[in-house]
């Protein structure tokens, strides 16, 4: 079977294993190693709809295919948005794409954040580094229906001020009276006037009611583990704490077993899970 963009355009949409062709509309550098792409479908006016927390398999032609979460606004059907850190072969090749270049997209896949299920509750969003990317669609959706939620808090931690993503969004969000945004960095020099320390240090003083809060966490696995512990210490039930997991993926449809984590397939059962479903496995090394 041919996997050129032209051949795929003819067979697009026939199977979840068959990428559809999108074209790069825009690329924005977020930090030194992280960039956001806006993609448009090669032949449809709108992109596929998605739920916050879902991911796509992005195929850089001739290089490879990788899972990347959707980081755009679920209410905007015109562009498919992904934010990627260039760490290896495929992500670096993606960084070199130019406006108009083709990229294969399969998806969206997986279970997303419980955004609608959290209506009526306080919502605490805790992001570490690039973990803000999969959480941004959830925050967009919550803010679009702000009256349906209690207090909404975003706690965001990065290694340094230079690693902070979505600066324009953060500036806008900071001006809202109905959203508490607290940013911290692990280490800072020079002009940084904000918080210094890991993101877990923000939890004890964040303004939310633990008896009524749902927490959405995304970041490195160790950060998610310590964040969940802090939230539990404050009184948040572990069934109301959600994390988004990453594992190597191939099929993204529950067939190949590459993403198995304990009894779960991250691609199909996740990537978002209630913490109490994973806790036992997160405490075992090398699962
Ligand atoms: C459900 C899901 C959602 C994801 N969402 C995003 C997203 O929104 N944005 C994003 O940037 N990434 C995301 N990832 C991670 C992304 O899939 C990997 O970074 C990507 O597969 C790396 O491919 P590569 O070919 O560039 O790197 P490879 O050539 O495969 O790896 C090169 C080196 O980078 C290391 N590496 C691989 N992945 C990571 C990583 N995540 N962090 C640090 N080092 C790594 C490898 O261990 C290796 O040493 C997601 C993963 C999953 C499973
Ligand atoms: S990636 Fe194949 S089962 Fe999940």
Short mmCIF file of C-alpha atoms and ligand atoms in Angstrom, two decimals:
data_model
loop_
_atom_site.label_atom_id
_atom_site.label_comp_id
_atom_site.label_asym_id
_atom_site.label_seq_id
_atom_site.Cartn_x
_atom_site.Cartn_y
_atom_site.Cartn_z
CA UNK A 1 0.00 0.00 0.00
CA UNK A 2 1.35 3.43 -0.95
CA UNK A 3 1.73 5.98 1.83
CA UNK A 4 2.41 9.07 -0.27
CA UNK A 5 0.19 12.09 0.48
CA UNK A 6 -1.48 11.70 -2.95
CA UNK A 7 -2.35 8.01 -2.44
CA UNK A 8 -3.65 8.70 1.07
CA UNK A 9 -5.86 11.52 -0.15
CA UNK A 10 -7.74 9.01 -2.34
CA UNK A 11 -8.34 6.50 0.47
CA UNK A 12 -8.76 8.92 3.37
CA UNK A 13 -11.37 8.22 6.03
CA UNK A 14 -11.74 4.53 5.18
CA UNK A 15 -10.20 3.16 8.36
CA UNK A 16 -8.87 4.44 11.70
CA UNK A 17 -5.53 3.00 10.55
CA UNK A 18 -5.47 5.20 7.43
CA UNK A 19 -4.18 8.76 7.85
CA UNK A 20 -6.03 11.67 6.30
CA UNK A 21 -4.01 14.40 4.65
CA UNK A 22 -3.79 17.79 6.33
CA UNK A 23 -1.67 20.77 5.33
CA UNK A 24 0.41 23.00 7.53
CA UNK A 25 -1.19 26.44 7.76
CA UNK A 26 0.94 28.04 10.43
CA UNK A 27 3.75 27.20 12.82
CA UNK A 28 4.55 29.19 15.95
CA UNK A 29 7.64 28.72 18.09
CA UNK A 30 6.47 28.58 21.72
CA UNK A 31 9.85 28.03 23.41
CA UNK A 32 13.31 27.01 22.27
CA UNK A 33 12.27 23.39 21.69
CA UNK A 34 8.46 23.54 21.47
CA UNK A 35 6.27 24.66 18.59
CA UNK A 36 2.57 24.79 17.74
CA UNK A 37 1.22 23.79 14.34
CA UNK A 38 -2.15 24.70 12.87
CA UNK A 39 -3.31 22.18 10.28
CA UNK A 40 -6.17 22.35 7.79
CA UNK A 41 -7.75 19.33 6.11
CA UNK A 42 -6.51 19.00 2.51
CA UNK A 43 -10.00 18.63 1.08
CA UNK A 44 -12.62 19.44 3.78
CA UNK A 45 -13.47 22.90 5.06
CA UNK A 46 -13.36 21.79 8.69
CA UNK A 47 -11.10 19.57 10.80
CA UNK A 48 -12.45 16.52 12.66
CA UNK A 49 -14.13 17.45 15.95
CA UNK A 50 -12.49 16.26 19.17
CA UNK A 51 -12.92 16.16 22.94
CA UNK A 52 -10.35 17.91 25.17
CA UNK A 53 -7.62 15.41 26.11
CA UNK A 54 -7.83 13.35 22.92
CA UNK A 55 -4.81 12.83 20.68
CA UNK A 56 -4.03 12.25 17.01
CA UNK A 57 -1.41 10.09 15.37
CA UNK A 58 0.63 12.53 13.23
CA UNK A 59 2.50 11.04 10.31
CA UNK A 60 5.47 12.96 8.89
CA UNK A 61 5.73 11.41 5.43
CA UNK A 62 8.82 9.29 4.96
CA UNK A 63 9.84 9.68 8.62
CA UNK A 64 7.29 8.17 11.01
CA UNK A 65 4.10 8.47 13.02
CA UNK A 66 3.71 9.65 16.62
CA UNK A 67 0.90 10.40 19.10
CA UNK A 68 0.41 14.10 19.89
CA UNK A 69 -2.42 15.58 21.95
CA UNK A 70 -4.70 18.20 20.45
CA UNK A 71 -3.99 21.61 21.99
CA UNK A 72 -6.50 23.84 20.22
CA UNK A 73 -9.98 25.09 20.96
CA UNK A 74 -12.67 22.39 20.56
CA UNK A 75 -15.13 25.12 19.57
CA UNK A 76 -13.01 26.13 16.54
CA UNK A 77 -13.55 23.59 13.74
CA UNK A 78 -11.36 25.44 11.22
CA UNK A 79 -7.95 24.42 12.48
CA UNK A 80 -6.43 21.34 14.05
CA UNK A 81 -3.83 22.51 16.57
CA UNK A 82 -0.97 20.51 18.08
CA UNK A 83 1.87 21.61 20.32
CA UNK A 84 5.00 19.49 20.14
CA UNK A 85 8.37 19.36 21.82
CA UNK A 86 11.16 18.44 19.42
CA UNK A 87 12.86 15.53 21.17
CA UNK A 88 13.68 12.99 18.42
CA UNK A 89 13.40 11.82 14.86
CA UNK A 90 9.75 12.53 14.04
CA UNK A 91 9.24 15.62 16.17
CA UNK A 92 12.39 17.25 14.74
CA UNK A 93 11.25 16.43 11.19
CA UNK A 94 7.86 17.97 11.99
CA UNK A 95 9.62 21.13 13.14
CA UNK A 96 11.14 21.47 9.64
CA UNK A 97 7.77 21.40 7.78
CA UNK A 98 6.88 24.52 5.81
CA UNK A 99 3.52 26.20 5.16
CA UNK A 100 1.51 24.07 2.68
CA UNK A 101 3.43 20.84 3.41
CA UNK A 102 1.34 17.67 3.91
CA UNK A 103 1.07 15.72 7.14
CA UNK A 104 -0.95 12.55 7.79
CA UNK A 105 -3.48 12.60 10.64
CA UNK A 106 -5.28 9.63 12.23
CA UNK A 107 -7.72 10.24 15.01
CA UNK A 108 -8.88 11.69 17.25
CA UNK A 109 -8.31 8.81 19.67
CA UNK A 110 -8.81 8.06 23.33
CA UNK A 111 -10.80 9.15 26.36
CA UNK A 112 -10.56 12.84 27.15
CA UNK A 113 -10.81 14.96 30.31
CA UNK A 114 -14.15 14.80 32.17
CA UNK A 115 -15.02 18.39 31.31
CA UNK A 116 -18.80 18.11 31.08
CA UNK A 117 -18.89 15.60 33.98
CA UNK A 118 -17.18 18.25 36.18
CA UNK A 119 -19.96 20.82 35.78
CA UNK A 120 -21.09 22.05 39.19
CA UNK A 121 -17.65 21.39 40.70
CA UNK A 122 -14.52 23.41 41.38
CA UNK A 123 -11.89 22.47 38.80
CA UNK A 124 -8.17 22.44 39.56
CA UNK A 125 -5.90 22.13 36.53
CA UNK A 126 -2.29 21.27 37.29
CA UNK A 127 0.17 21.31 34.39
CA UNK A 128 3.89 20.65 34.23
CA UNK A 129 5.90 21.87 31.21
CA UNK A 130 4.39 20.74 27.92
CA UNK A 131 1.57 19.14 29.95
CA UNK A 132 -0.30 22.43 29.53
CA UNK A 133 -0.86 21.54 25.84
CA UNK A 134 -3.32 18.63 26.36
CA UNK A 135 -5.05 20.63 29.12
CA UNK A 136 -5.55 23.83 27.12
CA UNK A 137 -8.64 22.52 25.22
CA UNK A 138 -10.24 21.59 28.57
CA UNK A 139 -9.65 25.10 29.90
CA UNK A 140 -11.00 26.67 26.68
CA UNK A 141 -14.18 24.59 27.03
CA UNK A 142 -14.61 25.36 30.73
CA UNK A 143 -14.15 29.09 30.12
CA UNK A 144 -16.67 28.97 27.26
CA UNK A 145 -19.22 27.59 29.76
CA UNK A 146 -17.83 29.33 32.83
CA UNK A 147 -21.17 29.72 34.64
CA UNK A 148 -21.51 25.93 34.91
CA UNK A 149 -18.44 25.54 37.16
CA UNK A 150 -17.44 26.58 40.64
CA UNK A 151 -13.96 28.00 41.21
CA UNK A 152 -11.46 27.30 38.42
CA UNK A 153 -7.75 27.25 39.18
CA UNK A 154 -4.77 26.76 36.85
CA UNK A 155 -1.48 25.83 38.52
CA UNK A 156 1.35 25.75 35.99
CA UNK A 157 4.98 24.82 36.62
CA UNK A 158 7.95 24.79 34.24
CA UNK A 159 11.68 24.30 34.65
CA UNK A 160 12.51 27.95 33.88
CA UNK A 161 10.70 31.11 32.68
CA UNK A 162 11.91 30.33 29.14
CA UNK A 163 9.89 27.08 29.15
CA UNK A 164 6.51 28.71 29.75
CA UNK A 165 4.08 27.86 26.92
CA UNK A 166 1.14 29.86 25.58
CA UNK A 167 2.30 33.21 27.01
CA UNK A 168 -0.47 35.12 25.24
CA UNK A 169 -3.18 32.81 26.64
CA UNK A 170 -1.69 33.09 30.12
CA UNK A 171 -1.70 36.90 29.94
CA UNK A 172 -5.35 36.86 28.88
CA UNK A 173 -6.35 34.29 31.49
CA UNK A 174 -4.60 36.28 34.23
CA UNK A 175 -6.88 39.26 33.59
CA UNK A 176 -10.04 37.22 34.24
CA UNK A 177 -11.68 37.59 37.62
CA UNK A 178 -13.25 34.11 37.36
CA UNK A 179 -10.00 32.17 36.87
CA UNK A 180 -7.08 31.88 39.28
CA UNK A 181 -3.79 31.42 37.43
CA UNK A 182 -0.64 30.66 39.42
CA UNK A 183 2.62 30.03 37.57
CA UNK A 184 5.84 28.81 39.13
CA UNK A 185 9.29 27.87 37.85
CA UNK A 186 11.79 25.39 39.29
CA UNK A 187 14.63 27.88 38.97
CA UNK A 188 14.90 31.47 37.83
CA UNK A 189 17.47 34.17 37.31
CA UNK A 190 17.37 37.86 36.48
CA UNK A 191 14.03 39.46 35.82
CA UNK A 192 11.63 36.73 37.03
CA UNK A 193 9.41 38.15 39.77
CA UNK A 194 7.01 35.21 40.11
CA UNK A 195 6.91 32.04 42.21
CA UNK A 196 9.92 29.74 42.41
CA UNK A 197 9.48 26.09 43.40
CA UNK A 198 7.87 22.96 42.01
CA UNK A 199 4.19 23.09 41.10
CA UNK A 200 3.15 20.82 43.98
CA UNK A 201 4.07 23.61 46.44
CA UNK A 202 1.13 25.66 45.09
CA UNK A 203 -1.54 23.11 45.98
CA UNK A 204 -1.85 23.77 49.72
CA UNK A 205 -2.75 27.47 49.15
CA UNK A 206 -4.75 27.22 45.92
CA UNK A 207 -8.32 28.51 46.29
CA UNK A 208 -10.66 25.53 45.85
CA UNK A 209 -12.89 23.34 47.99
CA UNK A 210 -11.33 19.85 48.10
CA UNK A 211 -14.67 18.22 48.93
CA UNK A 212 -16.14 19.53 45.73
CA UNK A 213 -13.12 19.64 43.39
CA UNK A 214 -12.16 17.72 40.29
CA UNK A 215 -8.44 17.81 39.42
CA UNK A 216 -6.95 17.43 35.94
CA UNK A 217 -3.20 16.81 35.88
CA UNK A 218 -0.73 16.51 33.01
CA UNK A 219 3.05 16.53 33.10
CA UNK A 220 5.97 14.19 33.69
CA UNK A 221 4.88 11.00 35.48
CA UNK A 222 6.74 11.84 38.69
CA UNK A 223 5.13 15.30 38.79
CA UNK A 224 1.67 13.74 38.35
CA UNK A 225 2.35 11.25 41.16
CA UNK A 226 3.45 13.95 43.65
CA UNK A 227 0.64 16.27 42.57
CA UNK A 228 -1.95 13.54 43.15
CA UNK A 229 -0.44 12.87 46.59
CA UNK A 230 -0.67 16.58 47.53
CA UNK A 231 -4.25 16.81 46.29
CA UNK A 232 -5.20 13.75 48.32
CA UNK A 233 -3.48 15.24 51.37
CA UNK A 234 -5.71 18.30 50.90
CA UNK A 235 -8.75 16.03 50.78
CA UNK A 236 -9.52 15.51 47.08
CA UNK A 237 -10.89 12.01 46.45
CA UNK A 238 -8.54 9.98 44.18
CA UNK A 239 -11.49 9.07 41.94
CA UNK A 240 -11.84 12.80 41.16
CA UNK A 241 -8.17 13.22 40.24
CA UNK A 242 -7.47 12.62 36.53
CA UNK A 243 -4.09 12.18 34.85
CA UNK A 244 -3.05 11.85 31.21
CA UNK A 245 -0.56 9.09 30.48
CA UNK A 246 2.04 8.64 27.72
CA UNK A 247 3.38 5.36 26.37
CA UNK A 248 4.86 4.28 23.02
CA UNK A 249 2.10 3.75 20.51
CA UNK A 250 1.70 2.08 17.13
CA UNK A 251 -1.93 1.34 16.23
CA UNK A 252 -3.70 3.72 18.67
CA UNK A 253 -6.79 1.52 18.37
CA UNK A 254 -6.24 -1.17 21.01
CA UNK A 255 -4.84 -3.91 18.73
CA UNK A 256 -1.06 -4.00 18.92
CA UNK A 257 -0.48 -3.90 22.69
CA UNK A 258 2.41 -1.41 22.46
CA UNK A 259 0.82 0.99 24.93
CA UNK A 260 -0.23 -1.54 27.56
CA UNK A 261 0.09 -0.28 31.14
CA UNK A 262 -0.95 -2.90 33.67
CA UNK A 263 -4.33 -4.13 32.44
CA UNK A 264 -5.06 -0.93 30.46
CA UNK A 265 -4.30 0.19 26.94
CA UNK A 266 -3.36 3.84 27.12
CA UNK A 267 -4.58 4.51 23.55
CA UNK A 268 -8.06 3.08 24.01
CA UNK A 269 -8.83 3.19 27.74
CA UNK A 270 -6.93 6.49 28.21
CA UNK A 271 -4.84 8.55 27.81
CA UNK A 272 -6.88 10.24 30.56
CA UNK A 273 -7.59 8.04 33.59
CA UNK A 274 -8.95 8.57 37.07
CA UNK A 275 -5.92 8.30 39.33
CA UNK A 276 -7.40 5.49 41.42
CA UNK A 277 -7.42 3.23 38.32
CA UNK A 278 -3.67 3.65 37.79
CA UNK A 279 -2.27 4.20 41.26
CA UNK A 280 -1.24 0.59 41.84
CA UNK A 281 0.66 0.46 38.52
CA UNK A 282 2.26 3.89 38.86
CA UNK A 283 3.98 2.69 42.01
CA UNK A 284 5.68 -0.19 40.15
CA UNK A 285 8.84 0.65 38.18
CA UNK A 286 9.07 -0.42 34.52
CA UNK A 287 5.37 -1.11 33.91
C1 LIG B 1 -1.25 10.04 24.16
C2 LIG B 1 0.03 10.82 23.97
C3 LIG B 1 -0.02 12.19 23.79
C4 LIG B 1 1.15 12.91 23.58
N1 LIG B 1 1.05 14.26 23.42
C5 LIG B 1 2.15 14.96 23.16
C6 LIG B 1 2.06 16.38 22.93
O1 LIG B 1 0.98 16.97 22.95
N2 LIG B 1 3.20 17.04 22.66
C7 LIG B 1 4.43 16.42 22.63
O2 LIG B 1 5.45 17.09 22.37
N3 LIG B 1 4.54 15.10 22.88
C8 LIG B 1 3.45 14.36 23.12
N4 LIG B 1 3.56 13.01 23.31
C9 LIG B 1 4.90 12.43 23.27
C10 LIG B 1 5.33 12.22 21.83
O3 LIG B 1 4.53 11.20 21.25
C11 LIG B 1 6.83 11.83 21.78
O4 LIG B 1 7.60 12.92 22.18
C12 LIG B 1 7.19 11.43 20.38
O5 LIG B 1 6.65 10.16 20.10
C13 LIG B 1 8.70 11.38 20.20
O6 LIG B 1 8.94 10.93 18.88
P1 LIG B 1 10.31 11.23 18.16
O7 LIG B 1 10.37 10.31 16.97
O8 LIG B 1 10.49 12.67 17.90
O9 LIG B 1 11.38 10.81 19.24
P2 LIG B 1 12.24 9.46 19.25
O10 LIG B 1 13.26 9.54 18.16
O11 LIG B 1 11.34 8.29 19.32
O12 LIG B 1 12.93 9.64 20.64
C14 LIG B 1 14.13 10.40 20.75
C15 LIG B 1 14.53 10.55 22.19
O13 LIG B 1 13.55 11.34 22.87
C16 LIG B 1 13.08 10.63 23.98
N5 LIG B 1 11.68 10.92 24.13
C17 LIG B 1 10.66 10.33 23.47
N6 LIG B 1 9.50 10.85 23.89
C18 LIG B 1 9.81 11.79 24.80
C19 LIG B 1 9.06 12.68 25.59
N7 LIG B 1 7.73 12.70 25.58
N8 LIG B 1 9.72 13.53 26.43
C20 LIG B 1 11.06 13.53 26.49
N9 LIG B 1 11.82 12.70 25.78
C21 LIG B 1 11.20 11.84 24.96
C22 LIG B 1 13.32 9.18 23.69
O14 LIG B 1 13.44 8.44 24.90
C23 LIG B 1 14.60 9.22 22.94
O15 LIG B 1 15.70 9.29 23.79
C24 LIG B 1 2.41 12.25 23.55
C25 LIG B 1 2.47 10.88 23.74
C26 LIG B 1 1.30 10.15 23.94
C27 LIG B 1 1.36 8.69 24.13
S1 LIG B 2 -1.07 1.57 20.53
FE1 LIG B 2 -1.69 -0.40 19.85
S2 LIG B 2 -2.84 -1.12 21.55
FE2 LIG B 2 -2.44 0.94 22.06
#
